[in-house]
Each structure stands twice: as structure tokens, then as C-alpha cells.
XYZ file of C-alpha atoms in Angstrom:
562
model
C 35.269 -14.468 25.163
C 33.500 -11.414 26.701
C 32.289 -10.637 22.996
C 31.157 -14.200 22.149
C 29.004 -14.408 25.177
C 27.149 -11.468 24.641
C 26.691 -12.393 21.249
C 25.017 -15.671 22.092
C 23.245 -13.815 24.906
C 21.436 -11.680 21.938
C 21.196 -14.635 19.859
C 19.111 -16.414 22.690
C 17.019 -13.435 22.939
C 16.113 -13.002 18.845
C 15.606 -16.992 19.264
C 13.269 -16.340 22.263
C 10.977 -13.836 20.609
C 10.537 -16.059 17.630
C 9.473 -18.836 19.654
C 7.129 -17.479 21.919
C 5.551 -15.511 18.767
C 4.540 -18.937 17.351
C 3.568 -20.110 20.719
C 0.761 -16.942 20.564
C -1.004 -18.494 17.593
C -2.394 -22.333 16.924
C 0.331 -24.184 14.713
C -1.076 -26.011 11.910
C -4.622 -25.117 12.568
C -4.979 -23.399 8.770
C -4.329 -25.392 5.660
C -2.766 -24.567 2.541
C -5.590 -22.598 0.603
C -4.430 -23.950 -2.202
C -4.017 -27.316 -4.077
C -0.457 -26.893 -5.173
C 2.428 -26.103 -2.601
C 3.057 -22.965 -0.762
C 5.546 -20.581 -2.632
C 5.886 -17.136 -1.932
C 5.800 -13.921 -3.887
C 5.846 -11.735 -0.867
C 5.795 -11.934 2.760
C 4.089 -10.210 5.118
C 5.344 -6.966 6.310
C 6.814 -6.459 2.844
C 7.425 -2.905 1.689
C 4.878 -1.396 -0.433
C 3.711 1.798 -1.454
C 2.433 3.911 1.600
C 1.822 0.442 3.567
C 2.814 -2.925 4.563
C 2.314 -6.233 2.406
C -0.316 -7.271 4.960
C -0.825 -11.094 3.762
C 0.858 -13.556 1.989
C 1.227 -13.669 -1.720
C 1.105 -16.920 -2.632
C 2.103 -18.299 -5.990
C 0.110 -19.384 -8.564
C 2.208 -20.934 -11.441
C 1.129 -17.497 -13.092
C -1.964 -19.419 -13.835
C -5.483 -17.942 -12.807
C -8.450 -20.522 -12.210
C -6.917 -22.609 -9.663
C -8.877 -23.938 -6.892
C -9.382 -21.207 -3.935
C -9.750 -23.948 -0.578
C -11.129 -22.567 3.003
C -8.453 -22.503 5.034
C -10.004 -24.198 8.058
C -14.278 -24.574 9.156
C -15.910 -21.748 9.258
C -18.518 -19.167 7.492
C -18.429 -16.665 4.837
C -18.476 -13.264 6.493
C -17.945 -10.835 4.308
C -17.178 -10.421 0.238
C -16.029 -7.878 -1.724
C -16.186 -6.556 -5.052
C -13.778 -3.799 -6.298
C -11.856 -2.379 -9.079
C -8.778 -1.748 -7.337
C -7.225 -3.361 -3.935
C -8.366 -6.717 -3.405
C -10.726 -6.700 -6.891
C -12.624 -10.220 -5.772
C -12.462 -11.175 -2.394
C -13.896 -13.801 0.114
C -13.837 -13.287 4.600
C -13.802 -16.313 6.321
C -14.598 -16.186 10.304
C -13.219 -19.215 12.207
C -14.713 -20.195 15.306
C -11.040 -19.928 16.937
C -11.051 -16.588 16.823
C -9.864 -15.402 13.545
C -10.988 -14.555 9.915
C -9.099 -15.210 6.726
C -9.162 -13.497 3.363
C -8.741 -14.462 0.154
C -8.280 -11.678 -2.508
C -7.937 -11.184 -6.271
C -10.459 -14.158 -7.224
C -12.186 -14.628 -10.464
C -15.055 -16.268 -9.136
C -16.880 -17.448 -6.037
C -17.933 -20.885 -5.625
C -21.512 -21.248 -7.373
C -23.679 -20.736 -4.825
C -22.103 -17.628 -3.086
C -21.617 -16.149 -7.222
C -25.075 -16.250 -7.795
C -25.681 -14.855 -4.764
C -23.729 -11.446 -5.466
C -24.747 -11.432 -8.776
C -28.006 -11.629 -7.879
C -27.340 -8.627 -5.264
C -25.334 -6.283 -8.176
C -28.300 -6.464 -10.341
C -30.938 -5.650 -7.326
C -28.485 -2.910 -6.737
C -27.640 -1.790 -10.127
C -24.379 -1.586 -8.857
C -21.004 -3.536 -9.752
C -19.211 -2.530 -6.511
C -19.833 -4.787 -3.172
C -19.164 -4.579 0.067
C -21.454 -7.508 1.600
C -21.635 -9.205 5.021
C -23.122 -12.542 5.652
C -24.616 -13.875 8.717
C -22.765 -17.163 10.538
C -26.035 -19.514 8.992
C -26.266 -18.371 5.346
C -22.651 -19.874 3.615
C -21.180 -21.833 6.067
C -17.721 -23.657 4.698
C -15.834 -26.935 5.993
C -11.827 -27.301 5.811
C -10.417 -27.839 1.784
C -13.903 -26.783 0.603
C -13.476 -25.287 -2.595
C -14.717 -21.615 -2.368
C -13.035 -19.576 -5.040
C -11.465 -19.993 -8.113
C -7.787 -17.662 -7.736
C -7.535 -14.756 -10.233
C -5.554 -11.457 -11.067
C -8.261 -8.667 -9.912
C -8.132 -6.109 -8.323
C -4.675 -4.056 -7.910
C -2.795 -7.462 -8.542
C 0.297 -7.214 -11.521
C -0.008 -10.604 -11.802
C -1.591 -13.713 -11.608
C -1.300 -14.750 -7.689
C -3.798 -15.589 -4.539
C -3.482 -12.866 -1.560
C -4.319 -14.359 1.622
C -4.312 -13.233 5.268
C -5.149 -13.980 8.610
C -6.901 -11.490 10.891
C -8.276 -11.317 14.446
C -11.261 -11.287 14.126
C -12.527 -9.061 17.007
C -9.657 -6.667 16.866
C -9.126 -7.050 12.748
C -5.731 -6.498 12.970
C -3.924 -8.425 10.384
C -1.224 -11.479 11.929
C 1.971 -12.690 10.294
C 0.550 -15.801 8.654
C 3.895 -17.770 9.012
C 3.456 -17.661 12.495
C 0.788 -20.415 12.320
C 2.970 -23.303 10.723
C 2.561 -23.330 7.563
C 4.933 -25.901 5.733
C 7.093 -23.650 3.677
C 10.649 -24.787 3.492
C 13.168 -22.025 4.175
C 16.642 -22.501 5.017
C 17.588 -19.016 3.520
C 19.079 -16.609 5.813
C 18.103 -12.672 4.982
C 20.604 -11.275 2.501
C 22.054 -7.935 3.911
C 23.380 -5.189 0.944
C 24.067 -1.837 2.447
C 24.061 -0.363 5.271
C 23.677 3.418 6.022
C 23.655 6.268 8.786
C 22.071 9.031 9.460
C 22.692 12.750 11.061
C 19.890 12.940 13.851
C 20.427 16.139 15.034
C 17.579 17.541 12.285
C 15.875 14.915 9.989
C 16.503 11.850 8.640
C 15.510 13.601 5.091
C 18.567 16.447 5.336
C 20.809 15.830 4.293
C 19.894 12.244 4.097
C 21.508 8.847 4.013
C 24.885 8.341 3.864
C 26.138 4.513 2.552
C 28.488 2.160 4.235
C 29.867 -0.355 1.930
C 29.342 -4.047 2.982
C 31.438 -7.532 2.391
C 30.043 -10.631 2.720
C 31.731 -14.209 3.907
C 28.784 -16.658 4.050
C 26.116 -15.588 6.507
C 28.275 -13.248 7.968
C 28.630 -9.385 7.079
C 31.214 -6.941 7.702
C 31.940 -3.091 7.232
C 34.933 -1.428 7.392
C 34.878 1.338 11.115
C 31.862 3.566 9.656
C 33.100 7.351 10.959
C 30.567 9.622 11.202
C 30.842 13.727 11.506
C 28.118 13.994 14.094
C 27.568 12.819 17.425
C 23.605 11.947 17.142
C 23.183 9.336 14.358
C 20.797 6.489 13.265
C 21.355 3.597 10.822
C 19.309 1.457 8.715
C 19.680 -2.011 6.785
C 18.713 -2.933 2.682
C 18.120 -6.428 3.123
C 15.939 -8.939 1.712
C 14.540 -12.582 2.930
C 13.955 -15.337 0.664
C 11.988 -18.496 1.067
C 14.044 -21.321 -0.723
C 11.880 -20.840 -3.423
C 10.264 -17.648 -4.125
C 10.814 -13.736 -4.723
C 12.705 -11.143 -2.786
C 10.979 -11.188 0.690
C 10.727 -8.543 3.369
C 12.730 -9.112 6.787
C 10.865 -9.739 9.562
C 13.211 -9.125 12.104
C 15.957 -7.065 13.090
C 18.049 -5.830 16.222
C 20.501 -3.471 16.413
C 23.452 -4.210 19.303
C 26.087 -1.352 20.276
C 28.849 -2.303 22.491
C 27.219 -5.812 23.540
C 23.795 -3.775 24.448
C 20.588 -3.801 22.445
C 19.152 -0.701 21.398
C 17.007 -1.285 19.074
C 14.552 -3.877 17.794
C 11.963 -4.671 15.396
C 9.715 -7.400 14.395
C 6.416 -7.599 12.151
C 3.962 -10.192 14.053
C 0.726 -7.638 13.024
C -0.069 -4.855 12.097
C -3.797 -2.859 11.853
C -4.984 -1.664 8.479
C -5.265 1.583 10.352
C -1.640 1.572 11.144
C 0.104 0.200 7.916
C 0.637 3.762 6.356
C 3.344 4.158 9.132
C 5.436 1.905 6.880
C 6.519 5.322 5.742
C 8.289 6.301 8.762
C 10.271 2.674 9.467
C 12.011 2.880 5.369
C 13.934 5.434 3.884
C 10.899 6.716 2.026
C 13.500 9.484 -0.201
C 15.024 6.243 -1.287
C 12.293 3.919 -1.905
C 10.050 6.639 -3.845
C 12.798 8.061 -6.317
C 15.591 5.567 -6.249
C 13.410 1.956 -5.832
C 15.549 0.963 -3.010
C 14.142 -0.377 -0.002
C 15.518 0.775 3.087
C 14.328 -0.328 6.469
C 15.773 2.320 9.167
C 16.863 0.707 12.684
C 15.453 3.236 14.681
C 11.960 5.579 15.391
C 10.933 8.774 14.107
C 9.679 11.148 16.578
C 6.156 10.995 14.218
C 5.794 7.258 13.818
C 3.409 5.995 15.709
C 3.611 1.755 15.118
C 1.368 -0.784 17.320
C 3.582 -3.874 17.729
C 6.175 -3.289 15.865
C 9.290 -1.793 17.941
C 10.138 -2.199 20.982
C 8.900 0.908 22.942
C 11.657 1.454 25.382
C 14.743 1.299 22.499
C 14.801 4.544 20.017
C 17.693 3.080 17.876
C 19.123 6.907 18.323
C 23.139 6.738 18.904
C 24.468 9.919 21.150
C 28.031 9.339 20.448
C 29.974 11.954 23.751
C 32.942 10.163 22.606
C 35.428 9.841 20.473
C 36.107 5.990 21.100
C 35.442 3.276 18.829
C 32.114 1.585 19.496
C 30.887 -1.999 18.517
C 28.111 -2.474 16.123
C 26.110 -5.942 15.323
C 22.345 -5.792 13.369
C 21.104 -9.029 13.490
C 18.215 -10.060 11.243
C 16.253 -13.264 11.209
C 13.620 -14.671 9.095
C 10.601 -16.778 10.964
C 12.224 -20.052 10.944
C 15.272 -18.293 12.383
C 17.594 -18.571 9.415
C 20.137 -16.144 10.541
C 22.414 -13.101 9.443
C 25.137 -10.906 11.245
C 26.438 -7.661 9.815
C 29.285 -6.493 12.463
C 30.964 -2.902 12.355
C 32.418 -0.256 14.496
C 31.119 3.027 14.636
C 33.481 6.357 15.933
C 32.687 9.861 15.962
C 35.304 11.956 13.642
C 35.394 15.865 13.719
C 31.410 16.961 13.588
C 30.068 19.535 10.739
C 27.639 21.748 11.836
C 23.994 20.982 11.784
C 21.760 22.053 9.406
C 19.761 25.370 10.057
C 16.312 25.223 8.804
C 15.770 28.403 5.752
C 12.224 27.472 5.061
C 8.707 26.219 7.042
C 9.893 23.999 9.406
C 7.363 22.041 10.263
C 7.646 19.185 12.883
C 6.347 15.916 13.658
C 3.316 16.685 16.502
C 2.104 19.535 15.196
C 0.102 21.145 13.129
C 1.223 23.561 10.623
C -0.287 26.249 7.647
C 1.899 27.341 5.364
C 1.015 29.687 2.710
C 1.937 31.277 -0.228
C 0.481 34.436 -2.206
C -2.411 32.228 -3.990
C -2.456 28.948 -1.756
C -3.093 28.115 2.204
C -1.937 24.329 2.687
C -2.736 22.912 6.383
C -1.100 19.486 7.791
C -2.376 18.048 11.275
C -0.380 16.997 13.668
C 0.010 13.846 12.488
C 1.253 14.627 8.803
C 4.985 14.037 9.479
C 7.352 11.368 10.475
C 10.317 13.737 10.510
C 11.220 17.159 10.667
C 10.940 19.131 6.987
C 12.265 22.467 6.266
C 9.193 22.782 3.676
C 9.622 24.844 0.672
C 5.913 26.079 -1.137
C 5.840 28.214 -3.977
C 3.954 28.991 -6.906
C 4.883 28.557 -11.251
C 3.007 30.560 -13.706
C 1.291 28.280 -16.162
C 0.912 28.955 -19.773
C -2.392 26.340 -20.203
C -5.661 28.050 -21.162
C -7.302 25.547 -18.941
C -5.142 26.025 -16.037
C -6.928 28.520 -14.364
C -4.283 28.974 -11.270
C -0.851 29.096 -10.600
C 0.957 25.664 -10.004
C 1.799 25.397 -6.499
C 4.948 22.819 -5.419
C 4.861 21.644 -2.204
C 8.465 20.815 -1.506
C 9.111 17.528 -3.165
C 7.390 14.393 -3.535
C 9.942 12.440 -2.377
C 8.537 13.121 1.441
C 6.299 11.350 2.838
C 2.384 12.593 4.683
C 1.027 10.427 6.676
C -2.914 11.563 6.410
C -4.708 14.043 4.256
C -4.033 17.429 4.291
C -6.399 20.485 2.949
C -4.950 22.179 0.336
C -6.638 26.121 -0.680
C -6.172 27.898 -3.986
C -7.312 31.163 -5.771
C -8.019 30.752 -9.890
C -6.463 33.795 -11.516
C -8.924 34.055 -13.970
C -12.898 35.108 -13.681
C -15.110 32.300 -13.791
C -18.904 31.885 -14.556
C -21.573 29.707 -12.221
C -21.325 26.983 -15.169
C -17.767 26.898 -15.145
C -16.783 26.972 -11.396
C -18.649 23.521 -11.570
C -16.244 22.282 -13.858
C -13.049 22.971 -11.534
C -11.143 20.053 -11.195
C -7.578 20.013 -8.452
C -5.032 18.388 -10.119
C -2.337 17.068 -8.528
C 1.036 15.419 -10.253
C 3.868 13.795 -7.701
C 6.083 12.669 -10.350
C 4.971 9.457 -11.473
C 1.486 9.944 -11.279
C -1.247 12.044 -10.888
C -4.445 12.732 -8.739
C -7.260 14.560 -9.209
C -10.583 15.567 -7.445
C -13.492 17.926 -8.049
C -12.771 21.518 -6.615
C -14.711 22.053 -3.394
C -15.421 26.143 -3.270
C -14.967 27.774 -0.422
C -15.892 31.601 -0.763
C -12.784 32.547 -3.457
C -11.055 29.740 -2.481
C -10.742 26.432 -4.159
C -10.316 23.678 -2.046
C -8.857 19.784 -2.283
C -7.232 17.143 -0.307
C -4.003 15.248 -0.515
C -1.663 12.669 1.246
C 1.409 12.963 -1.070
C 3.210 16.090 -2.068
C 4.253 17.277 -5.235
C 2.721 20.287 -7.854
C -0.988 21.327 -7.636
C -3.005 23.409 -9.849
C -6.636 24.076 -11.201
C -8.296 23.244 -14.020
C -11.193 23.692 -16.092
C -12.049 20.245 -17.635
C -15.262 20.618 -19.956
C -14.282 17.636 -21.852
C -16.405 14.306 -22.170
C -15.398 10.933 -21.411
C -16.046 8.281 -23.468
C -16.192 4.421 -24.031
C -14.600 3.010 -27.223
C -15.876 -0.273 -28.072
C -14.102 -2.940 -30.170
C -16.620 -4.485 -32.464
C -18.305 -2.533 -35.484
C -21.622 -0.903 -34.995
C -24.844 -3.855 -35.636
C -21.828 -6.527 -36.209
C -22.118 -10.067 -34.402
C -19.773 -10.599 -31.271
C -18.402 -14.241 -31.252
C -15.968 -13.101 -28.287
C -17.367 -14.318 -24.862
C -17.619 -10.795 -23.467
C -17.643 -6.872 -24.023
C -15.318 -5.136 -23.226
C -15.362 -1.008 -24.044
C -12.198 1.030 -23.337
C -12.811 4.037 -20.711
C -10.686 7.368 -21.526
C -10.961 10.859 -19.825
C -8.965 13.908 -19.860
C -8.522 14.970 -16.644
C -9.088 13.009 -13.753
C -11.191 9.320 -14.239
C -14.175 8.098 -15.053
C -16.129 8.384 -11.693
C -18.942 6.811 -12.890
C -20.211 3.842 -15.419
C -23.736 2.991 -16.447
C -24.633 0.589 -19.256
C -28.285 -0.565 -20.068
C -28.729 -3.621 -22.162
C -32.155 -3.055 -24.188
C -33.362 -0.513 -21.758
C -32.317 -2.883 -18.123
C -28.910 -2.967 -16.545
C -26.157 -4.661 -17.302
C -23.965 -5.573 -14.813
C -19.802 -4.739 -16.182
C -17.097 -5.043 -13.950
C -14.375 -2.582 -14.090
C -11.338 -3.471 -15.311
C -8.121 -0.823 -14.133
C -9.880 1.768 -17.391
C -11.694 -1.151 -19.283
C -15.258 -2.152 -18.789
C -16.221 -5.826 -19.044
C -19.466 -7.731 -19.648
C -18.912 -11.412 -19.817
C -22.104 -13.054 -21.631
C -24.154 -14.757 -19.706
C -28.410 -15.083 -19.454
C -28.715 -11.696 -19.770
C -27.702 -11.432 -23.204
C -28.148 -15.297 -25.171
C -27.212 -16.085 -28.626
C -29.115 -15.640 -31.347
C -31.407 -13.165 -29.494
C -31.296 -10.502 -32.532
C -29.815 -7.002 -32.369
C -29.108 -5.379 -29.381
C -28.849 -1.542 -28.104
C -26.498 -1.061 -25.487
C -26.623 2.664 -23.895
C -23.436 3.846 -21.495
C -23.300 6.707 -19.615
C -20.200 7.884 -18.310
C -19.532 10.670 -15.687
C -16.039 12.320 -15.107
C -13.999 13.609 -12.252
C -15.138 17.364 -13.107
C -18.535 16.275 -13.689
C -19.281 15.990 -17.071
C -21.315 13.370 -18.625
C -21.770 11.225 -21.834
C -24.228 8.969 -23.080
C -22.930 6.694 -25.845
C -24.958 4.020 -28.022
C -23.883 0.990 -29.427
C -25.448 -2.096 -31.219
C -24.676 -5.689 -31.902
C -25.646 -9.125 -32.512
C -25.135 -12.243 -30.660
């Protein structure tokens, strides 16, 4: 009886929270922005890479084109154009006190697309970043402003929308404003796992619990751990009761009828979202695709709103008695899930000893090696990491350094750290403009132009992985898909961007001598016909001019007929 009351004492409490969340924000103030009902692709405070899902992804039938409606009165703040992130995007500031976005758009209503376009070609520039004053496109509730698209970093076809503050800009948990999206789904809960605290959640990592499931209700068998400071954390997901795996928005962790840990994700700053990093098993999500969301802090996270300050989620087990253990996770309508365990301390191993460059959270560190100075900030870790640099001969004639790894890229950095590195080999005035830092972290690679610094070569990072110069004094180029003089009957351009190293850091075509404006496609470039360019208008020249990361330009000619 003891047990059920404090279990419907911490019930009351999640409950509580939820309630007087929604009570923070007006309830059915924002409409649907679109014309078809709410269904979500993600939530916000989903896991992403380095950062929260900071809106809602709303589906769109994986149709593009539908209509794009303002969410409530207001005025068109802000747009952007962009080849990556939000690609299209439309700010709306409401006179309540908050601004929505809209992102991944194909178009803007008529009057605001003529208006940017109009802008791109006065710039000569693609790429926008404008704001508007309250007078010049004001908007009404259901007004159609947008027409919903797939730009930008989107895989698919989808609208992104959010709610800010406006004065602060921190983004808000749009379901906390009433939107009618049935849900009767509790979060699903699929493993559960604990970690040694006495060094670093990243050595030697997580250990797994297995889990059973009855209904709503979880179980685990007594979880006995070999060291008497330990962590856990949850894999869970939320769903909608129609929709995609969801992230969980809340989650509190009970020991022995006491709550020592809680999270829940009302808002979160754009300046604060890389922190995601340090509340998930990052080892786990980054190699393995599993998304792990720990129950406790880091000694380097630094989250706004997100925990509750005063519980750590750290257990100091001075005992060898069995403890209770309840996590219980709810979704914003409060749908409801348990996961109950005990938790006992068996005969502890010994802690690991660092061998390496331990570097810890709050402070900065420079480690070097015989060829390579790397230096973090204070802020670079979440954890403790017994970092391991060295360097790799390389066998490349245009590798003109040694590789240096920087431990693995399976740990996370919070912010950019300055990488230094000799080249082994002599290099001319021409050619030391050509350096290019190349940076692989397993799935992927980075690259930027070498800044010199005396003998040094310098470059900056916020992942780790391998690093190494080169000397890129290849072109890039534009392939187009039509023959040379041939008539185009497609309703655009479209010319395929390629580069050795690095990207294509800049694009430049000229129609007949004036600009053209082509918006960037991921590596494509795309000119969709339009005044600038009418049919039967005779041959035309277009010119391109493309510049790469190491610097190197090309100027390309084409011609065709319309």
C-alpha cells in the first residue's frame, strides 16, 4: 500500500507538470497550417544529428504543392533561402508574442515570390536571409502563404513548422498549444541500460538490461551492477496514433519511492540544441543507429529547460541492499508507460585508469602529437575521454601530411575546436594556396581551405575522426544534360556540380551575358524557365563559373535553344 501511494504520488506530479505546461501557452490560438489533418513525422525534441528536432514535421501525403496556411494573424518577418537546413522558408510574428516558421517550401505566395526574386536578381545572389518590416506582408489566419515542398535538408516530401518566442527565439513544444492530434499511444519502452559513473559514460560504456512487456507496463529482471556509482538510460519511442516513431517528451526516474531524476522538452534555444549530444548515448546513436536517451546529466551538459536542476540522475549505491527502480515516461496528452526494476550493487571491478589525454568536461585541453597541436575549450566535452591522437603515414601524392586520428568519431564535441598540422613535403607560394584540411569521421567527410599559420596549417572541427592535408589543383565542373545548341523542351536546367575534394563553394551562371538566378539543389544546379529565358527566343550562351573548396576555378560554356 506504501508502494502504491507513492506511485500515484509521482503519477500526480508527471500529471501536474503536463498540465501547467499547457496552461503557459494559449490553447487553440494556432491553426492547422495545413488543409489536410495533422499527422506527424516527428515530434519535437526528436533525436537528430548533433541537435534536437526543434518543430513539428508534419505530413504531407508525400505530396509537395499543398497549400502552406498562416497559422494565426500576423506579418511576414523574415524569409529564407538556402541549400541546406530549412531550403525555403517563411517567419511569421504574431502579435501574442510569438513567431512561427514554415520550412522546406517550394514557393511563396505570389506577391512575397516576386518579391525575393526580385531581391536575388538585385543581388546576384540565390541565397537569402531577408527581414520584413510589420507593414510590408501582413497575413490574416488560413491565408494561403506557401505552397509545402521538399527543400532544403528535407529526405522527403513534408512541411516543418515551429513555434518560437519571439523576443527570446527560443523554439516551444508546439503540442503544447492544442493542436487536435489524436493520440492515445503510450511511449513504447525497449531497453534499458546502466552505466559505470565513476569515469565516463563512454568507458567502458553501456551495459543492456533486457525488458518484458505486459500492456503498458514494463518490467526487468533485479539489474546487478559491479559498481557503486551508476546511471541509466531508456530506448523508447512515442507515437501519435497515426504517424512515425516519435521522440519522448518526458521521463522521470524514481528510486526507492523518491524522484531523482527528471526530464521534459517544453523548449529549447537554437543555441542550446547541440547539447542533445550529452542527454543520448551518442557511441550508440552515431555507430549503432540506436537512440538512447540517458536519465541523468553529464558534468559538461549544459541544457536550459530541460532537467530539473536539483536531480543529477547519478545513483551512489553504499549498499548492498536491493533498491526500487520505476522510469516513468509520458507523451503530451499523458498517455502513460511504467518500466519497474530493482537495482543492487554485486562485488565492484575496479575503475578504469585513464592511459591516454584525459581530458575533462570544464576545461580546456591541447594535445599534441609530433606533426599536429589540436586545442578543445572548455566547453568541448560532455564527459570525461581518455583521448588517444596519433599520426598514419599516407601513401597519396596529394596528401601532403601525415593523417592524424583523433580518438574515434564515435565521441561527441560540442563546439569547434582548432586543429594545427605540419605538411611533410616542401611547398611553393602557388601551391600552399591550394591546401585543403580534410577531414573523414566515418560516414562522411569535411573539408575547408588550409588557414597558414607560420609552418603550421590550420582548420576547424566539431566532430572527431582522421585529418590530413591535401593539395587539390583539380577543377570543378558542371555537367549539363542536354546536347550542345540542342532545344530544351524540359521546364528547367538543371547542370550536375562535381568536385574532388571538398564542394563547390561557389556558383555563377550568366544567361547571354546577365545573371541567372539557379537555386542549388544538395550538388545540382537548377534554373526553372521563366521571363528570363522565353520560348522561341533563338540560341542561347549560358557561361558558369564554379569555384572549389581549395580555390580553384572553372568557367564552362554551354548553348541551347528554347
Amino acid at each position: 500500500m506504501k508502494i502504491f501511494s507513492k506511485l500515484m504520488i509521482a503519477t500526480c506530479f508527471i500529471y501536474t507538470i503536463i498540465t501547467q505546461a499547457q496552461n503557459n501557452y494559449p490553447q487553440n490560438y494556432f491553426r492547422n497550417p495545413l488543409n489536410i489533418p495533422m499527422q506527424l513525422a516527428a515530434n519535437f525534441g526528436a533525436v537528430r544529428t548533433n541537435h534536437f528536432h526543434m518543430g513539428l514535421d508534419l505530413r504531407t501525403n508525400s505530396q509537395e504543392n499543398l497549400s502552406v496556411l498562416a497559422a494565426a494573424d500576423g506579418y511576414v518577418s523574415r524569409i529564407k533561402v538556402e541549400r541546406y537546413g530549412f531550403g525555403n522558408a517563411i517567419y511569421i510574428t504574431h502579435p501574442n508574442g510569438y513567431t512561427t516558421v514554415y520550412a522546406h517550401l517550394n514557393k511563396y505566395f505570389d506577391q512575397l515570390d516576386a518579391y525575393v526574386k526580385e531581391r536575388q536578381y538585385k543581388d546576384e545572389k540565390w541565397e537569402q536571409d531577408i527581414t520584413f518590416q510589420p507593414g510590408q506582408f501582413p497575413v490574416t489566419k488560413g491565408q494561403l502563404i506557401a505552397l509545402s515542398g521538399n527543400t532544403g535538408g528535407s529526405a522527403g516530401p513534408h512541411l516543418h513548422f515551429e513555434i518560437r518566442d519571439t523576443k527570446t527565439e527560443e523554439c516551444l513544444n508546439p503540442l503544447l498549444f492544442g493542436f487536435a492530434i489524436p493520440d492515445n499511444v503510450a511511449p513504447i519502452i525497449s531497453g534499458l541500460y546502466w552505466y559505470d559513473r565513476r569515469f565516463s559514460t563512454y568507458e567502458p560504456g553501456a551495459n543492456s538490461v533486457v525488458v518484458k512487456k505486459a500492456g503498458n507496463a514494463y518490467t526487468a529482471d533485479v539489474v546487478r551492477v559491479n559498481s557503486p556509482l551508476i546511471s541509466f538510460a531508456i530506448k523508447a519511442v512515442d507515437k501519435a496514433n497515426k504517424g512515425f516513431n516519435l521522440g519522448v517528451y518526458q521521463a522521470e526516474l524514481i528510486m526507492d519511492g523518491k524522484s531523482i531524476y527528471s526530464f521534459s522538452i517544453d523548449k529549447v534555444s537554437y543555441d542550446d540544441t547541440r547539447y542533445e549530444n550529452g542527454c543520448i548515448d551518442y557511441t550508440k546513436f552515431s555507430r549503432d543507429k540506436i537512440s538512447i536517451q540517458h536519465l541523468s546529466v553529464l558534468p559538461g551538459t549544459r541544457l536550459q529547460n530541460y532537467s530539473n536542476p536539483g536531480l543529477s540522475g547519478i545513483i551512489n549505491l553504499q549498499d548492498n541492499e536491493v533498491h526500487q527502480i520505476e522510469i516513468i515516461l509520458k507523451d503530451v496528452k499523458g498517455n502513460t508507460s511504467r518500466l519497474t526494476t530493482k537495482v543492487q550493487l554485486g562485488t565492484p571491478v575496479n575503475k578504469i585508469n585513464p592511459s591516454g589525454n584525459m581530458v575533462q568536461p570544464n576545461e580546456s585541453k591541447i594535445i599534441t602529437t609530433q606533426n599536429s597541436e589540436i586545442s578543445f575549450s572548455k566547453n568541448a566535452f560532455y564527459d570525461a575521454v581518455n583521448f588517444n591522437a596519433y599520426e598514419e603515414q599516407e601513401s597519396d601524392i596529394n596528401v601532403i601530411s601525415n593523417t592524424v586520428v583523433l580518438h574515434s568519431p564515435y565521441i561527441p564535441v560540442h563546439d569547434n575546436y582548432t586543429i594545427k598540422i605540419k605538411p611533410n613535403k616542401k611547398l611553393s607560394r602557388e601551391e600552399k594556396e591550394k591546401i585543403v584540411v580534410l577531414f573523414d569521421y566515418g560516414s562522411d567527410t569535411d573539408a575547408v581551405k588550409g588557414k597558414w599559420n607560420g609552418d603550421w596549417v590550420e582548420g576547424q572541427f566539431n566532430r572527431l575522426g582522421t585529418v590530413r592535408l591535401v593539395l587539390d589543383n583539380t577543377l570543378p565542373s558542371v555537367l549539363s544534360g542536354w546536347k550542345e545548341g540542342s532545344v530544351v523542351n524540359s521546364s528547367s536546367l538543371r547542370l550536375k556540380g562535381s568536385t574532388k575534394v571538398g564542394d563547390i563553394t561557389s556558383f555563377r551562371a550568366e544567361l547571354d551575358g546577365k545573371w541567372l538566378r539557379f537555386a542549388r539543389v544538395k550538388n545540382d544546379f537548377v534554373y526553372i524557365f521563366d521571363e528570363k529565358c522565353p520560348k522561341g527566343s533563338g540560341l542561347h550562351t549560358l557561361k558558369v563559373t564554379t569555384t572549389n573548396t581549395a580555390g580553384n576555378t572553372n568557367v564552362q560554356t554551354f548553348t541551347f535553344q528554347r
